[in-house]
Coordinates of C-alpha atoms in Angstrom, one line a residue:
X1 CA -48.1 109.8 -28.3
X2 CA -46.9 106.8 -26.3
X3 CA -46.8 103.1 -25.8
X4 CA -48.1 101.7 -22.6
X5 CA -45.3 99.1 -22.0
X6 CA -44.9 98.9 -18.3
X7 CA -48.4 99.3 -17.0
X8 CA -50.1 97.1 -19.5
X9 CA -47.3 94.6 -19.7
X10 CA -48.0 91.5 -21.8
X11 CA -51.7 91.8 -21.2
X12 CA -51.8 88.5 -19.3
X13 CA -54.6 89.4 -16.9
X14 CA -57.8 90.8 -18.3
X15 CA -61.2 91.3 -16.7
X16 CA -64.1 91.1 -19.1
X17 CA -66.7 93.9 -19.3
X18 CA -69.8 92.7 -21.0
X19 CA -71.3 95.3 -23.3
X20 CA -75.0 95.5 -23.6
X21 CA -76.5 95.7 -27.1
X22 CA -78.7 98.7 -26.0
X23 CA -77.0 102.0 -26.7
X24 CA -78.0 103.5 -23.3
X25 CA -77.0 100.5 -21.1
X26 CA -73.8 100.7 -19.0
X27 CA -71.2 98.0 -19.0
X28 CA -71.4 95.3 -16.3
X29 CA -68.7 93.3 -14.8
X30 CA -68.2 89.6 -14.5
X31 CA -67.1 87.7 -11.4
X32 CA -63.5 88.2 -12.3
X33 CA -63.4 91.7 -10.7
X34 CA -65.8 94.4 -9.7
X35 CA -64.6 97.1 -12.2
X36 CA -67.5 99.4 -11.3
X37 CA -65.8 99.9 -7.9
X38 CA -62.4 100.8 -9.4
X39 CA -61.8 104.5 -9.6
X40 CA -61.0 106.3 -12.8
X41 CA -58.8 106.6 -14.7
X42 CA -58.8 103.0 -15.8
X43 CA -56.9 100.9 -18.4
X44 CA -58.9 98.9 -20.9
X45 CA -57.9 96.6 -23.7
X46 CA -59.5 95.5 -27.0
X47 CA -58.8 93.4 -30.1
X48 CA -58.7 95.2 -33.4
X49 CA -57.6 94.6 -37.0
X50 CA -54.0 95.9 -37.6
X51 CA -53.7 99.1 -39.5
X52 CA -51.5 97.5 -42.2
X53 CA -53.6 94.4 -42.7
X54 CA -56.2 95.8 -45.0
X55 CA -56.8 99.6 -45.1
X56 CA -60.3 99.2 -46.4
X57 CA -61.4 97.2 -43.3
X58 CA -59.3 98.9 -40.6
X59 CA -61.3 100.1 -37.6
X60 CA -61.0 103.7 -36.5
X61 CA -61.3 102.7 -32.9
X62 CA -57.6 103.4 -32.0
X63 CA -58.1 107.0 -33.4
X64 CA -60.9 107.6 -30.8
X65 CA -59.1 106.4 -27.7
X66 CA -56.3 107.6 -25.4
X67 CA -54.1 104.9 -26.9
X68 CA -51.3 103.5 -24.7
X69 CA -50.1 100.2 -26.2
X70 CA -50.2 98.1 -29.3
X71 CA -49.4 94.4 -29.4
X72 CA -49.6 92.4 -32.6
X73 CA -51.3 89.0 -32.1
X74 CA -51.5 87.7 -35.7
X75 CA -50.8 89.2 -39.1
X76 CA -54.3 90.7 -39.1
X77 CA -55.2 91.3 -35.5
X78 CA -53.7 93.2 -32.6
X79 CA -54.5 94.0 -29.0
X80 CA -54.5 97.6 -27.9
X81 CA -54.5 99.2 -24.4
X82 CA -56.0 102.6 -23.7
X83 CA -56.9 104.9 -20.9
X84 CA -60.6 105.6 -20.0
X85 CA -60.8 108.8 -18.0
X86 CA -64.4 108.7 -16.5
X87 CA -67.8 107.2 -16.9
X88 CA -68.6 109.5 -19.8
X89 CA -65.6 108.3 -21.6
X90 CA -66.4 104.7 -20.9
X91 CA -69.9 105.1 -22.2
X92 CA -68.7 106.7 -25.4
X93 CA -66.0 104.0 -26.1
X94 CA -68.4 101.2 -25.3
X95 CA -70.8 102.6 -27.9
X96 CA -67.9 102.9 -30.5
X97 CA -66.9 99.3 -29.9
X98 CA -70.3 98.3 -31.3
X99 CA -70.4 100.8 -34.2
X100 CA -69.6 99.4 -37.6
X101 CA -67.0 101.9 -38.6
X102 CA -65.2 101.8 -35.2
X103 CA -66.1 98.4 -33.8
X104 CA -63.6 96.2 -32.1
X105 CA -63.2 92.5 -32.7
X106 CA -66.0 90.9 -30.6
X107 CA -67.5 94.4 -30.1
X108 CA -66.2 94.4 -26.5
X109 CA -63.6 96.2 -24.4
X110 CA -62.1 94.8 -21.3
X111 CA -60.6 96.3 -18.2
X112 CA -57.1 95.4 -17.1
X113 CA -57.3 95.8 -13.3
X114 CA -53.7 95.1 -12.7
X115 CA -52.6 97.8 -15.1
X116 CA -55.2 100.1 -13.6
X117 CA -53.9 99.5 -10.1
X118 CA -50.3 100.2 -11.4
X119 CA -51.6 103.4 -12.9
X120 CA -53.1 104.6 -9.7
X121 CA -49.8 103.8 -7.9
X122 CA -48.0 105.9 -10.5
X123 CA -50.3 108.9 -10.0
X124 CA -50.2 108.7 -6.2
X125 CA -46.5 107.9 -5.9
X126 CA -44.2 109.8 -3.6
X127 CA -40.9 109.7 -5.5
X128 CA -37.7 109.9 -3.3
X129 CA -35.7 111.3 -6.2
X130 CA -33.1 108.6 -6.6
X131 CA -31.0 111.3 -8.2
X132 CA -27.4 110.4 -7.2
X133 CA -24.5 112.3 -8.6
X134 CA -26.1 112.9 -12.0
X135 CA -28.6 115.4 -10.5
X136 CA -28.6 118.6 -12.4
X137 CA -27.9 121.8 -10.5
X138 CA -30.8 123.4 -12.2
X139 CA -33.3 121.1 -10.6
X140 CA -32.0 122.1 -7.1
X141 CA -32.3 125.8 -7.9
X142 CA -35.6 126.0 -9.7
X143 CA -39.1 125.1 -8.5
X144 CA -39.9 121.4 -9.1
X145 CA -43.0 119.3 -9.4
X146 CA -44.5 118.0 -6.2
X147 CA -43.3 114.5 -5.4
X148 CA -40.9 114.6 -8.5
X149 CA -37.8 116.6 -7.4
X150 CA -35.9 115.8 -10.6
X151 CA -38.4 117.7 -12.8
X152 CA -38.7 121.4 -13.0
X153 CA -42.3 122.7 -12.7
X154 CA -43.8 124.8 -15.4
X155 CA -42.9 128.0 -13.6
X156 CA -39.5 126.5 -12.8
X157 CA -39.0 125.9 -16.5
X158 CA -39.7 129.5 -17.3
X159 CA -37.3 130.7 -14.6
X160 CA -34.7 128.3 -15.8
X161 CA -34.9 129.9 -19.3
X162 CA -34.2 133.3 -17.7
X163 CA -31.3 131.7 -15.8
X164 CA -29.8 130.3 -19.0
X165 CA -30.0 133.7 -20.7
X166 CA -28.3 135.4 -17.7
X167 CA -25.6 132.7 -17.7
X168 CA -25.1 133.1 -21.4
X169 CA -24.2 136.8 -20.9
X170 CA -21.2 135.6 -18.8
X171 CA -19.8 133.3 -21.4
X172 CA -17.6 134.9 -24.1
X173 CA -18.7 134.1 -27.6
X174 CA -22.1 132.4 -26.6
X175 CA -25.4 133.9 -27.5
X176 CA -28.5 132.7 -25.5
X177 CA -31.8 134.5 -26.0
X178 CA -35.4 134.0 -25.1
X179 CA -38.3 135.1 -27.2
X180 CA -42.1 135.1 -26.8
X181 CA -43.5 133.3 -29.8
X182 CA -47.2 133.2 -28.9
X183 CA -49.8 132.7 -26.3
X184 CA -51.5 129.7 -24.8
X185 CA -55.3 129.2 -25.4
X186 CA -56.2 130.7 -22.0
X187 CA -54.1 133.7 -22.5
X188 CA -55.8 134.5 -25.8
X189 CA -59.0 134.7 -23.9
X190 CA -57.8 136.6 -20.9
X191 CA -54.4 138.4 -20.8
X192 CA -54.3 137.9 -17.0
X193 CA -54.5 134.1 -17.3
X194 CA -52.7 131.5 -19.3
X195 CA -49.1 131.7 -20.4
X196 CA -46.7 133.0 -23.0
X197 CA -45.0 130.3 -25.1
X198 CA -41.3 130.8 -25.0
X199 CA -38.4 129.8 -27.3
X200 CA -34.8 129.7 -26.2
X201 CA -32.1 130.1 -28.8
X202 CA -28.5 129.1 -28.3
X203 CA -25.5 129.5 -30.7
X204 CA -21.8 130.3 -30.7
X205 CA -20.6 133.4 -32.4
X206 CA -17.2 132.0 -33.7
X207 CA -16.1 129.8 -36.5
X208 CA -19.1 129.7 -38.9
X209 CA -21.1 132.5 -40.5
X210 CA -24.8 132.5 -39.6
X211 CA -25.9 131.7 -43.2
X212 CA -23.9 128.4 -43.0
X213 CA -25.1 127.2 -39.7
X214 CA -27.2 124.1 -39.1
X215 CA -30.6 124.4 -37.4
X216 CA -32.0 122.1 -34.7
X217 CA -35.5 122.8 -33.5
X218 CA -36.6 120.9 -30.4
X219 CA -39.9 121.0 -28.6
X220 CA -41.4 119.2 -25.7
X221 CA -44.5 119.3 -23.4
X222 CA -47.1 119.4 -26.2
X223 CA -48.9 116.6 -24.3
X224 CA -49.2 118.0 -20.8
X225 CA -48.9 114.9 -18.7
X226 CA -45.5 113.7 -20.1
X227 CA -43.2 114.9 -17.3
X228 CA -39.8 113.7 -18.6
X229 CA -39.5 115.4 -22.1
X230 CA -39.1 119.1 -20.9
X231 CA -36.6 118.0 -18.3
X232 CA -34.4 116.0 -20.8
X233 CA -34.4 119.0 -23.2
X234 CA -33.5 121.5 -20.6
X235 CA -30.7 119.2 -19.1
X236 CA -29.1 118.8 -22.5
X237 CA -29.3 122.5 -23.3
X238 CA -27.8 123.3 -19.9
X239 CA -25.0 120.9 -20.7
X240 CA -24.3 122.8 -23.9
X241 CA -24.3 126.1 -22.2
X242 CA -21.9 124.9 -19.4
X243 CA -19.7 123.2 -22.0
X244 CA -19.3 126.1 -24.4
X245 CA -15.6 127.2 -24.3
X246 CA -14.7 124.2 -22.1
X247 CA -15.6 121.2 -24.3
X248 CA -14.3 121.4 -27.8
X249 CA -17.0 119.2 -29.4
X250 CA -19.8 121.2 -27.8
X251 CA -18.1 124.5 -28.8
X252 CA -17.7 123.3 -32.4
X253 CA -21.3 122.2 -32.6
X254 CA -22.7 125.5 -31.1
X255 CA -20.4 127.6 -33.3
X256 CA -21.8 125.8 -36.4
X257 CA -25.5 125.3 -35.3
X258 CA -28.4 127.3 -33.9
X259 CA -30.4 125.4 -31.3
X260 CA -34.1 126.4 -30.9
X261 CA -35.9 125.1 -27.9
X262 CA -39.6 125.4 -27.0
X263 CA -39.7 123.7 -23.6
X264 CA -43.4 124.0 -22.7
X265 CA -45.5 123.8 -25.9
X266 CA -48.8 123.3 -23.9
X267 CA -48.3 125.4 -20.7
X268 CA -52.1 125.6 -19.8
X269 CA -52.4 121.8 -19.9
X270 CA -49.1 121.4 -18.1
X271 CA -50.2 123.4 -15.1
X272 CA -53.3 121.2 -14.8
X273 CA -51.2 118.0 -15.1
X274 CA -48.9 119.2 -12.3
X275 CA -51.7 120.4 -10.0
X276 CA -54.2 117.6 -10.6
X277 CA -52.2 114.5 -11.7
X278 CA -55.2 112.2 -11.5
X279 CA -56.7 114.0 -14.5
X280 CA -53.9 112.8 -16.7
X281 CA -54.3 116.0 -18.8
X282 CA -53.1 115.5 -22.4
X283 CA -54.8 118.2 -24.4
X284 CA -54.9 122.0 -24.3
X285 CA -57.6 123.9 -22.4
X286 CA -59.8 125.0 -25.3
X287 CA -63.3 123.9 -24.2
X288 CA -64.8 124.3 -27.7
X289 CA -68.5 124.6 -28.2
X290 CA -69.5 121.0 -27.2
X291 CA -71.8 120.7 -24.2
X292 CA -71.6 116.9 -24.2
X293 CA -68.1 116.5 -22.6
X294 CA -67.1 116.7 -18.9
X295 CA -64.7 119.5 -18.3
X296 CA -61.7 117.2 -17.9
X297 CA -62.4 115.6 -21.4
X298 CA -62.5 118.9 -23.3
X299 CA -59.6 120.3 -25.2
X300 CA -57.7 119.8 -28.4
X301 CA -54.9 117.3 -28.9
X302 CA -52.3 119.7 -30.3
X303 CA -50.4 116.8 -31.9
X304 CA -53.4 116.2 -34.1
X305 CA -53.9 119.9 -35.0
X306 CA -51.0 120.5 -37.4
X307 CA -51.9 121.2 -41.0
X308 CA -50.3 118.4 -43.0
X309 CA -52.8 115.5 -43.4
X310 CA -55.1 117.1 -40.8
X311 CA -58.5 115.7 -40.5
X312 CA -57.9 112.0 -41.4
X313 CA -60.3 109.9 -39.5
X314 CA -57.9 107.0 -39.4
X315 CA -55.4 109.0 -37.3
X316 CA -57.5 111.5 -35.3
X317 CA -61.0 112.1 -33.9
X318 CA -63.7 114.6 -34.7
X319 CA -65.3 114.0 -31.3
X320 CA -64.5 116.9 -28.9
X321 CA -64.6 114.4 -26.0
X322 CA -61.9 112.2 -27.5
X323 CA -58.3 112.3 -26.3
X324 CA -57.2 112.7 -30.0
X325 CA -59.7 115.4 -30.9
X326 CA -58.1 117.3 -33.8
X327 CA -59.8 120.6 -33.3
X328 CA -62.2 122.6 -35.4
X329 CA -59.8 123.2 -38.3
X330 CA -56.1 122.7 -39.2
X331 CA -53.8 124.8 -37.1
X332 CA -56.8 126.3 -35.2
X333 CA -55.1 126.3 -31.8
X334 CA -52.9 129.2 -30.7
X335 CA -50.2 126.9 -29.4
X336 CA -50.0 125.3 -32.8
X337 CA -50.0 128.6 -34.6
X338 CA -47.1 129.7 -32.5
X339 CA -45.0 126.7 -33.4
X340 CA -45.9 127.0 -37.1
X341 CA -45.1 130.7 -37.3
X342 CA -41.8 130.3 -35.5
X343 CA -40.6 127.3 -37.4
X344 CA -41.5 128.8 -40.8
X345 CA -39.4 131.9 -39.8
X346 CA -36.3 129.9 -38.9
X347 CA -36.2 127.2 -41.6
X348 CA -35.3 128.4 -45.1
X349 CA -38.4 128.9 -47.3
X350 CA -36.4 127.9 -50.4
X351 CA -36.1 124.3 -49.4
X352 CA -39.9 123.7 -49.0
X353 CA -41.6 121.5 -51.7
X354 CA -45.1 121.2 -53.1
X355 CA -45.0 117.4 -53.5
X356 CA -44.7 115.6 -50.2
X357 CA -43.0 112.6 -51.9
X358 CA -40.3 114.6 -53.7
X359 CA -36.9 113.9 -52.2
X360 CA -35.0 116.8 -50.6
X361 CA -31.6 117.8 -51.9
X362 CA -29.2 116.0 -49.8
X363 CA -26.3 118.5 -49.7
X364 CA -28.3 121.8 -49.4
X365 CA -31.3 121.0 -47.2
X366 CA -30.9 122.3 -43.7
X367 CA -32.4 121.4 -40.4
X368 CA -33.6 118.8 -37.9
X369 CA -37.0 119.0 -36.1
X370 CA -37.4 117.0 -32.9
X371 CA -40.6 116.6 -30.8
X372 CA -39.9 114.9 -27.5
X373 CA -42.7 112.9 -25.9
X374 CA -43.3 110.1 -23.4
X375 CA -43.5 107.2 -23.4
X376 CA -42.5 103.9 -25.1
X377 CA -38.7 104.0 -25.7
X378 CA -39.1 104.8 -29.4
X379 CA -37.8 107.0 -32.2
X380 CA -40.5 107.6 -34.8
X381 CA -39.8 109.1 -38.3
X382 CA -42.3 110.3 -40.8
X383 CA -44.9 109.4 -41.8
X384 CA -47.4 109.0 -38.9
X385 CA -50.5 109.3 -41.0
X386 CA -49.9 106.1 -43.0
X387 CA -48.2 102.8 -42.7
X388 CA -48.2 102.2 -46.4
X389 CA -46.8 105.5 -47.8
X390 CA -43.1 105.6 -47.4
X391 CA -41.3 108.9 -46.9
X392 CA -38.7 110.2 -49.4
X393 CA -35.0 110.4 -48.3
X394 CA -35.5 107.0 -46.7
X395 CA -31.8 106.2 -46.6
X396 CA -31.0 109.3 -44.6
X397 CA -34.1 108.9 -42.3
X398 CA -33.1 105.2 -41.7
X399 CA -29.5 106.2 -41.0
X400 CA -30.5 108.7 -38.4
X401 CA -33.0 106.3 -36.6
X402 CA -30.4 103.5 -36.7
X403 CA -27.8 105.5 -34.8
X404 CA -30.3 106.8 -32.2
X405 CA -31.4 103.2 -31.7
X406 CA -27.7 102.2 -31.2
X407 CA -27.3 104.6 -28.2
X408 CA -30.8 104.2 -26.7
X409 CA -31.9 100.7 -27.8
X410 CA -35.2 102.4 -28.8
X411 CA -37.7 100.7 -31.0
X412 CA -39.2 102.2 -34.1
X413 CA -42.7 100.9 -34.7
X414 CA -45.6 102.9 -33.2
X415 CA -48.2 100.4 -34.5
X416 CA -51.1 102.9 -35.0
X417 CA -51.9 105.9 -37.2
X418 CA -51.7 109.6 -36.2
X419 CA -52.7 112.5 -38.5
X420 CA -51.9 116.1 -38.1
X421 CA -48.7 115.5 -36.1
X422 CA -45.7 117.8 -35.6
X423 CA -43.2 115.6 -37.4
X424 CA -45.3 115.1 -40.5
X425 CA -45.9 118.8 -40.7
X426 CA -42.2 119.6 -40.2
X427 CA -41.0 117.0 -42.8
X428 CA -43.5 118.2 -45.5
X429 CA -43.8 121.9 -44.8
X430 CA -40.3 122.8 -43.5
X431 CA -37.9 120.4 -45.2
X432 CA -36.5 119.4 -41.9
X433 CA -35.5 115.8 -41.1
X434 CA -38.1 115.3 -38.4
X435 CA -38.5 112.8 -35.6
X436 CA -40.4 112.1 -32.4
X437 CA -38.7 110.6 -29.3
X438 CA -40.9 108.6 -26.9
X439 CA -39.0 108.6 -23.6
X440 CA -39.3 105.9 -20.9
X441 CA -42.0 103.8 -19.5
X442 CA -44.5 106.2 -17.8
X443 CA -46.2 109.5 -18.2
X444 CA -45.2 110.4 -14.6
X445 CA -41.7 108.8 -14.9
X446 CA -39.9 108.1 -11.6
X447 CA -36.8 110.1 -11.0
X448 CA -34.6 107.1 -10.7
X449 CA -35.3 105.9 -14.2
X450 CA -35.0 109.4 -15.5
X451 CA -31.6 110.1 -13.9
X452 CA -30.1 106.7 -14.5
X453 CA -31.4 105.8 -17.9
X454 CA -33.4 108.4 -19.8
X455 CA -31.1 111.4 -19.3
X456 CA -27.7 109.7 -19.9
X457 CA -28.9 107.5 -22.8
X458 CA -30.2 110.5 -24.8
X459 CA -27.3 112.8 -24.6
X460 CA -25.4 111.3 -27.5
X461 CA -28.4 111.1 -29.8
X462 CA -29.3 114.8 -29.2
X463 CA -25.7 115.8 -29.9
X464 CA -25.7 113.7 -33.1
X465 CA -28.9 115.4 -34.4
X466 CA -27.3 118.8 -33.7
X467 CA -24.1 117.9 -35.4
X468 CA -25.8 116.7 -38.7
X469 CA -28.3 119.5 -38.8
X470 CA -26.2 121.5 -41.4
X471 CA -27.1 118.8 -44.0
X472 CA -29.0 116.0 -42.3
X473 CA -29.9 114.1 -45.4
X474 CA -26.2 113.9 -46.4
X475 CA -24.2 113.9 -43.2
X476 CA -26.4 111.2 -41.6
X477 CA -25.1 108.7 -44.2
X478 CA -21.4 109.6 -43.7
X479 CA -18.9 108.0 -41.2
X480 CA -18.5 109.1 -37.6
X481 CA -15.3 110.0 -35.9
X482 CA -15.3 107.4 -33.1
X483 CA -11.9 108.4 -31.6
X484 CA -9.9 111.6 -31.7
X485 CA -6.6 112.4 -30.1
X486 CA -4.6 115.6 -30.5
X487 CA -1.2 116.4 -29.0
X488 CA 1.4 119.2 -29.5
X489 CA 5.1 119.0 -28.7
X490 CA 7.9 121.3 -29.8
X491 CA 5.8 122.8 -32.6
X492 CA 4.7 119.5 -33.9
X493 CA 0.9 118.8 -33.8
X494 CA -0.1 115.1 -34.0
X495 CA -3.7 114.2 -34.9
X496 CA -4.9 110.6 -34.7
X497 CA -8.4 109.6 -35.4
X498 CA -10.6 106.5 -36.1
X499 CA -13.7 106.8 -38.3
X500 CA -16.4 104.2 -39.1
X501 CA -19.6 104.0 -41.0
X502 CA -20.8 101.0 -39.0
X503 CA -19.5 101.3 -35.4
X504 CA -22.6 103.1 -34.2
X505 CA -25.1 101.2 -36.4
X506 CA -27.7 99.3 -34.5
X507 CA -28.9 97.1 -37.3
X508 CA -26.1 97.4 -39.9
X509 CA -28.3 99.3 -42.3
X510 CA -27.3 99.9 -45.9
X511 CA -25.8 103.3 -45.1
X512 CA -23.4 101.7 -42.7
X513 CA -21.8 99.4 -45.2
X514 CA -19.4 101.8 -46.9
X515 CA -15.7 101.9 -46.2
X516 CA -14.0 105.1 -45.0
X517 CA -12.3 106.8 -47.9
X518 CA -10.8 109.7 -46.1
X519 CA -10.3 111.5 -42.8
X520 CA -9.5 115.2 -43.1
X521 CA -8.5 117.7 -40.4
X522 CA -8.5 121.5 -40.2
X523 CA -6.7 123.6 -37.6
X524 CA -8.7 126.5 -36.3
X525 CA -10.9 126.6 -39.4
X526 CA -14.3 125.0 -39.1
X527 CA -15.1 123.0 -42.3
X528 CA -18.7 124.3 -42.3
X529 CA -17.3 127.7 -43.1
X530 CA -15.6 126.5 -46.2
X531 CA -17.1 126.0 -49.7
X532 CA -14.7 123.4 -51.0
X533 CA -13.4 120.8 -48.5
X534 CA -11.5 118.6 -50.9
X535 CA -8.6 121.0 -51.4
X536 CA -8.3 122.2 -47.8
X537 CA -7.1 120.9 -44.5
X538 CA -4.8 117.9 -44.0
X539 CA -5.6 114.3 -44.9
X540 CA -4.8 111.7 -42.2
X541 CA -2.8 108.8 -43.6
X542 CA -3.5 105.5 -41.7
X543 CA -5.5 107.6 -39.2
X544 CA -2.6 110.0 -38.4
X545 CA -1.1 113.3 -39.6
X546 CA 1.6 115.6 -38.2
X547 CA 1.4 119.3 -38.8
X548 CA 4.1 121.9 -38.1
X549 CA 2.6 124.6 -35.9
X550 CA 5.8 126.4 -34.9
X551 CA 4.7 129.6 -36.5
X552 CA 1.5 129.8 -34.4
X553 CA 1.5 132.0 -31.4
X554 CA 0.9 130.5 -27.9
X555 CA -2.7 129.9 -27.0
X556 CA -5.5 127.4 -27.3
X557 CA -6.7 126.2 -30.8
X558 CA -9.3 123.9 -32.2
X559 CA -8.9 120.9 -34.4
X560 CA -11.9 119.9 -36.5
X561 CA -12.0 116.4 -38.0
X562 CA -14.4 114.9 -40.6
X563 CA -14.5 111.6 -42.5
X564 CA -15.8 110.7 -45.9
X565 CA -17.0 107.3 -47.0
X566 CA -16.6 105.5 -50.3
X567 CA -20.0 106.7 -51.5
X568 CA -18.9 110.3 -51.1
X569 CA -20.8 111.1 -47.9
X570 CA -19.1 113.3 -45.3
X571 CA -20.2 112.6 -41.7
X572 CA -20.5 115.0 -38.7
X573 CA -17.6 117.1 -37.5
X574 CA -15.8 116.2 -34.3
X575 CA -13.4 118.6 -32.5
X576 CA -10.7 118.8 -29.9
X577 CA -8.6 121.5 -28.3
X578 CA -4.9 121.8 -28.1
X579 CA -2.7 124.3 -26.3
X580 CA 0.3 125.8 -28.1
X581 CA 3.0 126.6 -25.6

């Protein structure tokens, strides 16, 4: 999923394609530009009724295209931009524009030559890296994508996983493992081709029992052409592995959380996207049984194949040639089955619910599910399949998106419907607080933007999601520790902290309006390991507490601090080290 912000721009320059009324006729161009001489892929635009204007009259046209952008014009109309991959695709979409159930306003589509030219420049670019001092060591060690030295290739990603497992063995108290959770489509047909789908698991072995740990499941690469998501996920996980034992906050989070990462959820498609970038491969490599599609148009959109609300015509396509083709049945694709089987094994079965609109228990429901995509600079919560059905646990969901927006300045309105998606599945079937990130401004994002904007701007949001994963529907509404300082002198430990419900709120939402009722600290006892927090630890008075530690032996210790607001919500834990001399 994505919004086509940079290429399509404000849609100021359009070149009209006149659509003949005969079904077999091909589009012809006007004098404003010879579109027939412009190579594919191309960017087209059309006017439609908005999805939330009147559900009974909404066109299904956006569900049939490779949608890139969505601009509201009036309360009832919008302009969309979309990619057309070849002549076959153009003929199909031209016919749909005139069909009653899918017609566009005016029954026409138009080519945007300026956006198309920008797209071709993107595909053909030779990126110089622009990496500067923020360049990850991993990207200099592992194989990278041609012309994009900041992104590990598919095989480089697999090798990176092996490297992280090996590095984990050298770090005391850290557990890093890699597991084969399934096969790609091509491998199910021929064991000598295709790829395994791998999951990396990272957690610390200290402080918190396994049964009380949070769960963060992250996946990326489900749409093959989106280069930045796997790199962001791997960079952040590498930061965690490097930081364990060195950074108190990272160590505290990993000791109380299990991170699961599926880096390449569509490896067959990713290999094609890296090798043949002009194809703009999105789907998996399942050719299906249709003989009407060109080879490059075949495949299943894996982010329309998940079982919850699968098959809705308003948010996916039944046409095998469409970029949003949902597959023959719910969960039909081996890549999707691998994700479903793995996530159902790691998220507690007891917290699942039969009714999608029943709220989850705030204090006992565990886990965050994050699917990272490109592009559009967005954070998207459930539901994707409807603009009128509001999700339960809205205060918590809003609180999470609000803080992500604070750090990233992301938007939160996709503007179109998508059915059978990862996040809708995870929210309904797993109980996880689920979200999609849409990174950046391009599918083939330049390295300069990735290194200077995308990677640094997403580090705090990812850390926040991990920290609240023990109880996301509760902790997301609590105050954050915005400053923590710990010093020890002559057996006297001084802890000072500042907490706030509103400091990291982008829009001053309702959950950011409470006052801080309490800040509490624990020395070398992680609060997630305790059953009753109210009678443990030390309460900071006016943001400060002194603790006598003369009886403690020399060495390094951890301080864990957590705040509670006037509504009774406790926020995420923040930690610091101190050395007892």
